[in-house]
C-alpha positions as YAML, in Angstrom:
chain: A
units: angstrom
residues:
- id: 1
  name: VAL
  ca: [3.25, -54.28, -24.82]
- id: 2
  name: LYS
  ca: [6.51, -52.40, -24.18]
- id: 3
  name: VAL
  ca: [6.77, -54.03, -20.76]
- id: 4
  name: VAL
  ca: [6.26, -57.49, -22.29]
- id: 5
  name: GLY
  ca: [8.91, -56.70, -24.89]
- id: 6
  name: SER
  ca: [11.39, -55.70, -22.23]
- id: 7
  name: TRP
  ca: [10.61, -58.85, -20.24]
- id: 8
  name: LEU
  ca: [11.21, -60.96, -23.34]
- id: 9
  name: ALA
  ca: [14.50, -59.18, -24.02]
- id: 10
  name: ASN
  ca: [15.96, -59.61, -20.55]
- id: 11
  name: GLY
  ca: [14.62, -63.10, -19.85]
- id: 12
  name: VAL
  ca: [12.17, -62.07, -17.14]
- id: 13
  name: ALA
  ca: [9.24, -63.35, -19.21]
- id: 14
  name: TRP
  ca: [10.48, -66.94, -19.06]
- id: 15
  name: GLN
  ca: [11.25, -66.71, -15.35]
- id: 16
  name: LEU
  ca: [7.68, -65.57, -14.69]
- id: 17
  name: THR
  ca: [5.93, -68.02, -17.00]
- id: 18
  name: GLU
  ca: [8.04, -71.00, -15.90]
- id: 19
  name: VAL
  ca: [6.59, -70.94, -12.41]
- id: 20
  name: THR
  ca: [2.98, -70.50, -13.52]
- id: 21
  name: LEU
  ca: [3.25, -73.03, -16.35]
- id: 22
  name: ALA
  ca: [4.68, -75.61, -13.96]
- id: 23
  name: GLU
  ca: [1.73, -75.16, -11.61]
- id: 24
  name: ALA
  ca: [-0.83, -75.21, -14.43]
- id: 25
  name: ALA
  ca: [0.73, -78.20, -16.21]
- id: 26
  name: SER
  ca: [1.12, -80.25, -13.02]
- id: 27
  name: GLY
  ca: [-2.43, -79.51, -11.92]
- id: 28
  name: PHE
  ca: [-3.74, -80.19, -15.43]
- id: 29
  name: VAL
  ca: [-2.07, -83.60, -15.73]
- id: 30
  name: VAL
  ca: [-2.94, -84.76, -12.22]
- id: 31
  name: GLY
  ca: [-6.45, -83.29, -12.40]
- id: 32
  name: SER
  ca: [-7.11, -84.97, -15.75]
- id: 33
  name: ALA
  ca: [-5.98, -88.34, -14.42]
- id: 34
  name: VAL
  ca: [-8.06, -87.95, -11.26]
- id: 35
  name: GLY
  ca: [-11.10, -86.82, -13.24]
- id: 36
  name: ILE
  ca: [-10.90, -89.76, -15.65]
- id: 37
  name: LEU
  ca: [-10.44, -92.19, -12.76]
- id: 38
  name: ILE
  ca: [-13.45, -90.77, -10.89]
- id: 39
  name: ALA
  ca: [-15.60, -91.01, -14.02]
- id: 40
  name: LEU
  ca: [-14.56, -94.62, -14.63]
- id: 41
  name: VAL
  ca: [-15.32, -95.56, -11.03]
- id: 42
  name: VAL
  ca: [-18.77, -93.98, -11.29]
- id: 43
  name: GLY
  ca: [-19.38, -95.42, -14.75]
- id: 44
  name: LEU
  ca: [-18.46, -98.94, -13.70]
- id: 45
  name: ALA
  ca: [-20.33, -98.77, -10.40]
- id: 46
  name: PRO
  ca: [-23.79, -100.33, -10.08]
- id: 47
  name: SER
  ca: [-26.51, -98.02, -11.37]
- id: 48
  name: ILE
  ca: [-27.77, -97.10, -7.89]
- id: 49
  name: ALA
  ca: [-24.27, -96.18, -6.70]
- id: 50
  name: GLY
  ca: [-23.68, -94.22, -9.90]
- id: 51
  name: ARG
  ca: [-26.82, -92.17, -9.36]
- id: 52
  name: VAL
  ca: [-25.64, -91.38, -5.82]
- id: 53
  name: LEU
  ca: [-22.07, -90.46, -6.80]
- id: 54
  name: GLU
  ca: [-22.78, -88.47, -9.96]
- id: 55
  name: PRO
  ca: [-24.43, -85.47, -8.21]
- id: 56
  name: GLY
  ca: [-21.28, -85.20, -6.10]
- id: 57
  name: ILE
  ca: [-19.24, -84.61, -9.26]
- id: 58
  name: VAL
  ca: [-21.70, -81.95, -10.39]
- id: 59
  name: ALA
  ca: [-21.45, -80.28, -6.98]
- id: 60
  name: LEU
  ca: [-17.64, -80.25, -7.18]
- id: 61
  name: TYR
  ca: [-17.86, -78.85, -10.70]
- id: 62
  name: ALA
  ca: [-20.05, -75.96, -9.54]
- id: 63
  name: ALA
  ca: [-18.31, -75.22, -6.24]
- id: 64
  name: PRO
  ca: [-16.00, -72.15, -6.14]
- id: 65
  name: LYS
  ca: [-12.46, -73.48, -5.85]
- id: 66
  name: PHE
  ca: [-10.79, -70.38, -4.42]
- id: 67
  name: VAL
  ca: [-12.60, -70.86, -1.09]
- id: 68
  name: LEU
  ca: [-10.07, -73.66, -0.50]
- id: 69
  name: VAL
  ca: [-7.21, -71.16, -0.32]
- id: 70
  name: PRO
  ca: [-7.47, -70.41, 3.44]
- id: 71
  name: ILE
  ca: [-7.74, -74.13, 4.25]
- id: 72
  name: LEU
  ca: [-4.77, -75.04, 2.06]
- id: 73
  name: PHE
  ca: [-2.77, -72.14, 3.47]
- id: 74
  name: VAL
  ca: [-3.34, -73.34, 7.03]
- id: 75
  name: TRP
  ca: [-2.66, -77.00, 6.22]
- id: 76
  name: ILE
  ca: [0.33, -76.82, 3.84]
- id: 77
  name: GLY
  ca: [1.34, -73.18, 3.49]
- id: 78
  name: ASN
  ca: [1.64, -71.18, 0.27]
- id: 79
  name: GLY
  ca: [4.26, -73.19, -1.62]
- id: 80
  name: PHE
  ca: [4.07, -74.99, -4.94]
- id: 81
  name: ILE
  ca: [1.95, -77.94, -3.75]
- id: 82
  name: PRO
  ca: [-1.13, -76.04, -2.49]
- id: 83
  name: ARG
  ca: [-1.26, -74.03, -5.71]
- id: 84
  name: VAL
  ca: [-1.18, -77.24, -7.73]
- id: 85
  name: VAL
  ca: [-3.88, -78.74, -5.50]
- id: 86
  name: LEU
  ca: [-6.09, -75.77, -6.33]
- id: 87
  name: VAL
  ca: [-5.61, -76.36, -10.06]
- id: 88
  name: VAL
  ca: [-6.35, -80.08, -9.59]
- id: 89
  name: ALA
  ca: [-9.57, -79.18, -7.76]
- id: 90
  name: ALA
  ca: [-10.60, -77.03, -10.72]
- id: 91
  name: VAL
  ca: [-9.61, -79.49, -13.46]
- id: 92
  name: ALA
  ca: [-10.73, -82.88, -12.08]
- id: 93
  name: PRO
  ca: [-14.52, -82.23, -11.88]
- id: 94
  name: VAL
  ca: [-14.58, -80.83, -15.42]
- id: 95
  name: ILE
  ca: [-12.75, -83.80, -16.92]
- id: 96
  name: ALA
  ca: [-14.85, -86.19, -14.83]
- id: 97
  name: THR
  ca: [-18.04, -84.59, -16.16]
- id: 98
  name: TYR
  ca: [-16.96, -84.80, -19.80]
- id: 99
  name: THR
  ca: [-15.69, -88.37, -19.39]
- id: 100
  name: LEU
  ca: [-18.86, -89.47, -17.66]
- id: 101
  name: THR
  ca: [-20.92, -87.90, -20.45]
- id: 102
  name: GLY
  ca: [-19.02, -90.04, -22.93]
- id: 103
  name: ILE
  ca: [-19.45, -93.14, -20.79]
- id: 104
  name: ARG
  ca: [-23.21, -92.61, -20.76]
- id: 105
  name: THR
  ca: [-23.23, -92.83, -24.58]
- id: 106
  name: VAL
  ca: [-21.55, -96.26, -24.70]
- id: 107
  name: ASP
  ca: [-23.67, -98.91, -26.41]
- id: 108
  name: SER
  ca: [-25.29, -100.78, -23.51]
- id: 109
  name: ALA
  ca: [-25.71, -103.93, -25.61]
- id: 110
  name: ARG
  ca: [-21.98, -104.04, -26.28]
- id: 111
  name: ALA
  ca: [-21.26, -103.51, -22.60]
- id: 112
  name: ARG
  ca: [-23.59, -106.35, -21.62]
- id: 113
  name: MET
  ca: [-21.97, -108.61, -24.23]
- id: 114
  name: MET
  ca: [-18.49, -107.95, -22.81]
- id: 115
  name: GLN
  ca: [-19.78, -108.59, -19.29]
- id: 116
  name: GLY
  ca: [-21.38, -111.81, -20.47]
- id: 117
  name: LEU
  ca: [-18.06, -112.92, -21.93]
- id: 118
  name: GLY
  ca: [-16.48, -112.44, -18.52]
- id: 119
  name: ALA
  ca: [-14.65, -109.16, -19.07]
- id: 120
  name: SER
  ca: [-13.26, -107.67, -15.87]
- id: 121
  name: ARG
  ca: [-13.90, -104.07, -14.86]
- id: 122
  name: ARG
  ca: [-10.36, -103.19, -15.87]
- id: 123
  name: GLN
  ca: [-10.94, -104.68, -19.32]
- id: 124
  name: MET
  ca: [-14.26, -102.86, -19.59]
- id: 125
  name: ALA
  ca: [-12.51, -99.60, -18.78]
- id: 126
  name: THR
  ca: [-9.50, -100.02, -21.08]
- id: 127
  name: LYS
  ca: [-11.13, -101.84, -24.01]
- id: 128
  name: LEU
  ca: [-14.53, -100.13, -24.15]
- id: 129
  name: LEU
  ca: [-15.05, -97.04, -22.01]
- id: 130
  name: LEU
  ca: [-11.77, -95.20, -22.51]
- id: 131
  name: PRO
  ca: [-11.54, -95.65, -26.31]
- id: 132
  name: HIS
  ca: [-15.16, -94.58, -26.70]
- id: 133
  name: THR
  ca: [-14.84, -91.51, -24.48]
- id: 134
  name: MET
  ca: [-11.49, -90.25, -25.82]
- id: 135
  name: GLY
  ca: [-13.19, -87.59, -27.92]
- id: 136
  name: TYR
  ca: [-15.16, -86.34, -24.93]
- id: 137
  name: ILE
  ca: [-12.01, -86.26, -22.81]
- id: 138
  name: ALA
  ca: [-10.17, -84.30, -25.50]
- id: 139
  name: THR
  ca: [-13.00, -81.77, -25.68]
- id: 140
  name: GLY
  ca: [-12.94, -81.37, -21.91]
- id: 141
  name: GLU
  ca: [-9.18, -80.85, -21.90]
- id: 142
  name: VAL
  ca: [-9.37, -78.18, -24.61]
- id: 143
  name: TYR
  ca: [-11.93, -76.38, -22.46]
- id: 144
  name: VAL
  ca: [-10.16, -76.77, -19.14]
- id: 145
  name: LEU
  ca: [-6.51, -76.11, -20.06]
- id: 146
  name: PRO
  ca: [-6.85, -72.30, -20.31]
- id: 147
  name: HIS
  ca: [-8.89, -72.47, -17.11]
- id: 148
  name: ALA
  ca: [-6.02, -74.32, -15.41]
- id: 149
  name: MET
  ca: [-3.68, -71.52, -16.43]
- id: 150
  name: PHE
  ca: [-5.91, -68.82, -14.98]
- id: 151
  name: VAL
  ca: [-6.53, -70.80, -11.79]
- id: 152
  name: ALA
  ca: [-2.75, -71.04, -11.36]
- id: 153
  name: VAL
  ca: [-2.47, -67.27, -11.83]
- id: 154
  name: GLY
  ca: [-5.32, -66.69, -9.38]
- id: 155
  name: ALA
  ca: [-3.76, -69.06, -6.86]
- id: 156
  name: GLU
  ca: [-0.51, -67.11, -6.97]
- id: 157
  name: VAL
  ca: [-2.40, -63.88, -6.35]
- id: 158
  name: LEU
  ca: [-4.44, -65.27, -3.47]
- id: 159
  name: PHE
  ca: [-1.51, -67.01, -1.84]
- id: 160
  name: GLY
  ca: [0.44, -63.76, -2.12]
- id: 161
  name: ILE
  ca: [3.63, -65.15, -3.61]
- id: 162
  name: SER
  ca: [6.22, -63.02, -5.40]
- id: 163
  name: GLY
  ca: [7.03, -65.34, -8.33]
- id: 164
  name: GLY
  ca: [5.06, -66.29, -11.43]
- id: 165
  name: LEU
  ca: [2.62, -64.24, -13.46]
- id: 166
  name: GLY
  ca: [0.07, -64.16, -10.64]
- id: 167
  name: GLY
  ca: [2.77, -63.24, -8.16]
- id: 168
  name: THR
  ca: [3.76, -60.36, -10.43]
- id: 169
  name: ILE
  ca: [0.16, -59.21, -10.56]
- id: 170
  name: TYR
  ca: [0.03, -59.35, -6.76]
- id: 171
  name: THR
  ca: [3.31, -57.60, -6.04]
- id: 172
  name: GLN
  ca: [3.01, -54.98, -8.77]
- id: 173
  name: GLY
  ca: [-0.60, -54.33, -7.82]
- id: 174
  name: GLN
  ca: [0.56, -53.59, -4.30]
- id: 175
  name: LEU
  ca: [2.89, -50.98, -5.81]
- id: 176
  name: PHE
  ca: [0.16, -49.62, -8.13]
- id: 177
  name: ASN
  ca: [2.23, -50.43, -11.23]
- id: 178
  name: ALA
  ca: [-0.64, -50.85, -13.69]
- id: 179
  name: LYS
  ca: [1.58, -51.47, -16.75]
- id: 180
  name: GLU
  ca: [3.27, -54.48, -15.16]
- id: 181
  name: VAL
  ca: [-0.08, -55.85, -13.99]
- id: 182
  name: PHE
  ca: [-1.60, -55.60, -17.47]
- id: 183
  name: ALA
  ca: [1.57, -57.06, -19.01]
- id: 184
  name: ALA
  ca: [1.34, -60.14, -16.77]
- id: 185
  name: LEU
  ca: [-2.36, -60.53, -17.59]
- id: 186
  name: LEU
  ca: [-1.61, -60.22, -21.31]
- id: 187
  name: MET
  ca: [1.07, -62.89, -21.11]
- id: 188
  name: ALA
  ca: [-1.23, -65.24, -19.20]
- id: 189
  name: THR
  ca: [-3.98, -64.75, -21.81]
- id: 190
  name: VAL
  ca: [-1.67, -65.34, -24.78]
- id: 191
  name: ILE
  ca: [-0.11, -68.43, -23.21]
- id: 192
  name: SER
  ca: [-3.56, -69.84, -22.41]
- id: 193
  name: ALA
  ca: [-4.67, -69.30, -26.01]
- id: 194
  name: ILE
  ca: [-1.55, -71.05, -27.35]
- id: 195
  name: LEU
  ca: [-1.97, -73.99, -25.00]
- id: 196
  name: SER
  ca: [-5.65, -74.29, -25.93]
- id: 197
  name: TRP
  ca: [-4.74, -74.29, -29.62]
- id: 198
  name: ILE
  ca: [-2.14, -77.03, -29.13]
- id: 199
  name: VAL
  ca: [-4.48, -79.24, -27.11]
- id: 200
  name: GLY
  ca: [-7.20, -78.57, -29.70]
- id: 201
  name: LEU
  ca: [-4.95, -79.95, -32.45]
- id: 202
  name: VAL
  ca: [-4.17, -83.04, -30.38]
- id: 203
  name: GLY
  ca: [-7.86, -83.48, -29.57]
- id: 204
  name: ALA
  ca: [-8.80, -83.24, -33.25]
- id: 205
  name: ARG
  ca: [-6.36, -86.05, -34.03]
- id: 206
  name: LEU
  ca: [-7.76, -88.21, -31.23]
- id: 207
  name: ARG
  ca: [-11.31, -87.72, -32.48]
- id: 208
  name: LYS
  ca: [-10.44, -88.95, -36.00]
...
């Protein structure tokens, strides 16, 4: 706690969290958009295609994301982009799963009626599927936002950078400075809890 206090006093805390928050926020936004898009594509696909594609989403959801680190490191190095890509890979399958769950609860009779009236797939998505699944999406985002934060921290550790909360954990761990390591972990936990609370409030409003 003393270390966190000193970081807050001298501005180091913001310098550390700025990097990690940027990675987590970018990955969260892009991953959410990708996940929703994937779910809409699967939901609007013919039933046979949907049954083929849906297990792929489940497989991505269950797959360990940190195994991508060596591949990303070789392809695009250890900069900002590969760390964001890792967060996107963690967020997108979760949001896709929640969104697809909501899509599966849409009234089939209403969907057939819209199709019979000549609604396009875009209209089906924007007028029926998305409004109906907004509560499911909000629930998924509340769940996945803290996860995005910790994936960003883990990415910094595995990529071995010196900045950010994860980078602090990596560099200070190399020096056996346990207080700094625990301080960075504490900050990451508190920030994740705050972000989860904020998204939870927004989600509650969307579900009304």
